PDB file of C-alpha atoms in Angstrom:
ATOM      1  CA  MET A   1       0.000   0.000   0.000  1.00 79.00           C
ATOM      2  CA  GLU A   2       1.266   3.460  -0.849  1.00 90.00           C
ATOM      3  CA  ASP A   3       1.132   6.415   1.506  1.00 92.00           C
ATOM      4  CA  VAL A   4       1.042  10.112   0.685  1.00 94.00           C
ATOM      5  CA  LEU A   5       3.240  12.111   3.035  1.00 96.00           C
ATOM      6  CA  ILE A   6       3.050  15.905   3.167  1.00 97.00           C
ATOM      7  CA  PHE A   7       5.836  18.170   4.376  1.00 98.00           C
ATOM      8  CA  LYS A   8       6.429  21.860   4.939  1.00 98.00           C
ATOM      9  CA  THR A   9       9.824  22.873   3.501  1.00 98.00           C
ATOM     10  CA  ASN A  10      12.018  25.879   2.855  1.00 97.00           C
ATOM     11  CA  VAL A  11      12.539  25.017  -0.823  1.00 97.00           C
ATOM     12  CA  GLU A  12      12.325  28.344  -2.678  1.00 94.00           C
ATOM     13  CA  CYS A  13      13.502  27.896  -6.247  1.00 93.00           C
ATOM     14  CA  GLU A  14      14.194  25.397  -9.018  1.00 93.00           C
ATOM     15  CA  SER A  15      17.783  24.802  -7.888  1.00 94.00           C
ATOM     16  CA  ASP A  16      16.487  23.833  -4.420  1.00 94.00           C
ATOM     17  CA  VAL A  17      13.988  21.468  -6.064  1.00 95.00           C
ATOM     18  CA  LYS A  18      16.779  19.824  -8.077  1.00 95.00           C
ATOM     19  CA  ARG A  19      18.931  19.391  -4.972  1.00 94.00           C
ATOM     20  CA  ALA A  20      16.055  17.855  -2.995  1.00 95.00           C
ATOM     21  CA  SER A  21      15.016  15.692  -5.953  1.00 94.00           C
ATOM     22  CA  ALA A  22      18.484  14.165  -6.164  1.00 93.00           C
ATOM     23  CA  LEU A  23      18.121  13.086  -2.535  1.00 92.00           C
ATOM     24  CA  LEU A  24      14.594  11.753  -2.995  1.00 95.00           C
ATOM     25  CA  LYS A  25      15.634   9.751  -6.080  1.00 94.00           C
ATOM     26  CA  SER A  26      18.161   7.903  -3.933  1.00 91.00           C
ATOM     27  CA  THR A  27      15.404   6.378  -1.775  1.00 90.00           C
ATOM     28  CA  ASN A  28      13.900   3.245  -3.328  1.00 91.00           C
ATOM     29  CA  GLN A  29      10.667   3.362  -1.330  1.00 93.00           C
ATOM     30  CA  ILE A  30       9.698   6.727  -2.837  1.00 95.00           C
ATOM     31  CA  THR A  31       7.696   6.301  -6.033  1.00 94.00           C
ATOM     32  CA  GLN A  32       6.960   9.957  -6.786  1.00 96.00           C
ATOM     33  CA  TRP A  33       7.099  13.438  -5.296  1.00 97.00           C
ATOM     34  CA  ASN A  34       6.287  17.022  -6.142  1.00 97.00           C
ATOM     35  CA  PHE A  35       6.777  20.478  -4.699  1.00 97.00           C
ATOM     36  CA  ASP A  36       4.178  23.234  -4.567  1.00 97.00           C
ATOM     37  CA  LEU A  37       6.297  26.376  -4.505  1.00 96.00           C
ATOM     38  CA  CYS A  38       3.195  28.588  -4.813  1.00 96.00           C
ATOM     39  CA  ASP A  39       1.992  27.420  -1.401  1.00 97.00           C
ATOM     40  CA  CYS A  40       3.241  29.548   1.498  1.00 97.00           C
ATOM     41  CA  ASP A  41       4.584  26.372   3.173  1.00 97.00           C
ATOM     42  CA  LYS A  42       6.484  25.219   0.047  1.00 98.00           C
ATOM     43  CA  ILE A  43       4.735  21.856   0.275  1.00 98.00           C
ATOM     44  CA  LEU A  44       6.458  18.600  -0.621  1.00 98.00           C
ATOM     45  CA  ARG A  45       4.177  15.640  -1.345  1.00 98.00           C
ATOM     46  CA  VAL A  46       5.775  12.202  -1.354  1.00 97.00           C
ATOM     47  CA  VAL A  47       4.205   8.919  -2.428  1.00 97.00           C
ATOM     48  CA  SER A  48       5.981   6.004  -0.803  1.00 95.00           C
ATOM     49  CA  SER A  49       5.550   2.410   0.180  1.00 92.00           C
ATOM     50  CA  GLY A  50       5.870   2.197   3.943  1.00 88.00           C
ATOM     51  CA  LEU A  51       8.432   4.933   4.455  1.00 92.00           C
ATOM     52  CA  ARG A  52       8.320   6.739   7.793  1.00 95.00           C
ATOM     53  CA  PRO A  53       8.137  10.543   7.574  1.00 96.00           C
ATOM     54  CA  GLN A  54      11.210  10.858   9.796  1.00 97.00           C
ATOM     55  CA  VAL A  55      13.338   9.213   7.107  1.00 95.00           C
ATOM     56  CA  ILE A  56      12.495  11.962   4.618  1.00 96.00           C
ATOM     57  CA  GLU A  57      12.865  14.697   7.240  1.00 97.00           C
ATOM     58  CA  ASN A  58      16.318  13.429   8.224  1.00 96.00           C
ATOM     59  CA  LEU A  59      17.413  12.951   4.605  1.00 95.00           C
ATOM     60  CA  LEU A  60      16.586  16.525   3.631  1.00 96.00           C
ATOM     61  CA  LYS A  61      17.650  18.121   6.917  1.00 96.00           C
ATOM     62  CA  ALA A  62      21.095  16.504   6.596  1.00 93.00           C
ATOM     63  CA  GLU A  63      21.518  18.558   3.410  1.00 91.00           C
ATOM     64  CA  GLY A  64      20.313  21.797   4.996  1.00 95.00           C
ATOM     65  CA  ILE A  65      16.747  21.643   3.692  1.00 96.00           C
ATOM     66  CA  TYR A  66      14.076  22.342   6.296  1.00 97.00           C
ATOM     67  CA  CYS A  67      11.419  19.623   6.236  1.00 97.00           C
ATOM     68  CA  GLU A  68       8.540  19.155   8.689  1.00 97.00           C
ATOM     69  CA  ASN A  69       5.928  16.421   8.420  1.00 97.00           C
ATOM     70  CA  LEU A  70       2.385  17.788   8.339  1.00 96.00           C
ATOM     71  CA  THR A  71      -0.175  15.383   9.704  1.00 86.00           C
ATOM     72  CA  TYR A  72      -3.676  15.212   8.323  1.00 74.00           C
ATOM     73  CA  GLU A  73      -6.739  13.047   8.594  1.00 69.00           C
ATOM     74  CA  LEU A  74      -9.125  12.068   5.843  1.00 64.00           C
TER      75      LEU A  74
END
């Protein structure tokens, strides 16, 4: 089963997106992702199979990219 994880980030421009994308590509459990730079929280949406949000937070934070999991309920 795939999960959609949503994060608040500090990604501001296309070069930030490319840097973050290189990190996300390196994680096999991530099937797709996208950034919404028009949103005030610079939202990152990640589709993954069983990946804990902390893994993505730690991956991006280690490279100086702020990343905070946003919880939601359907």
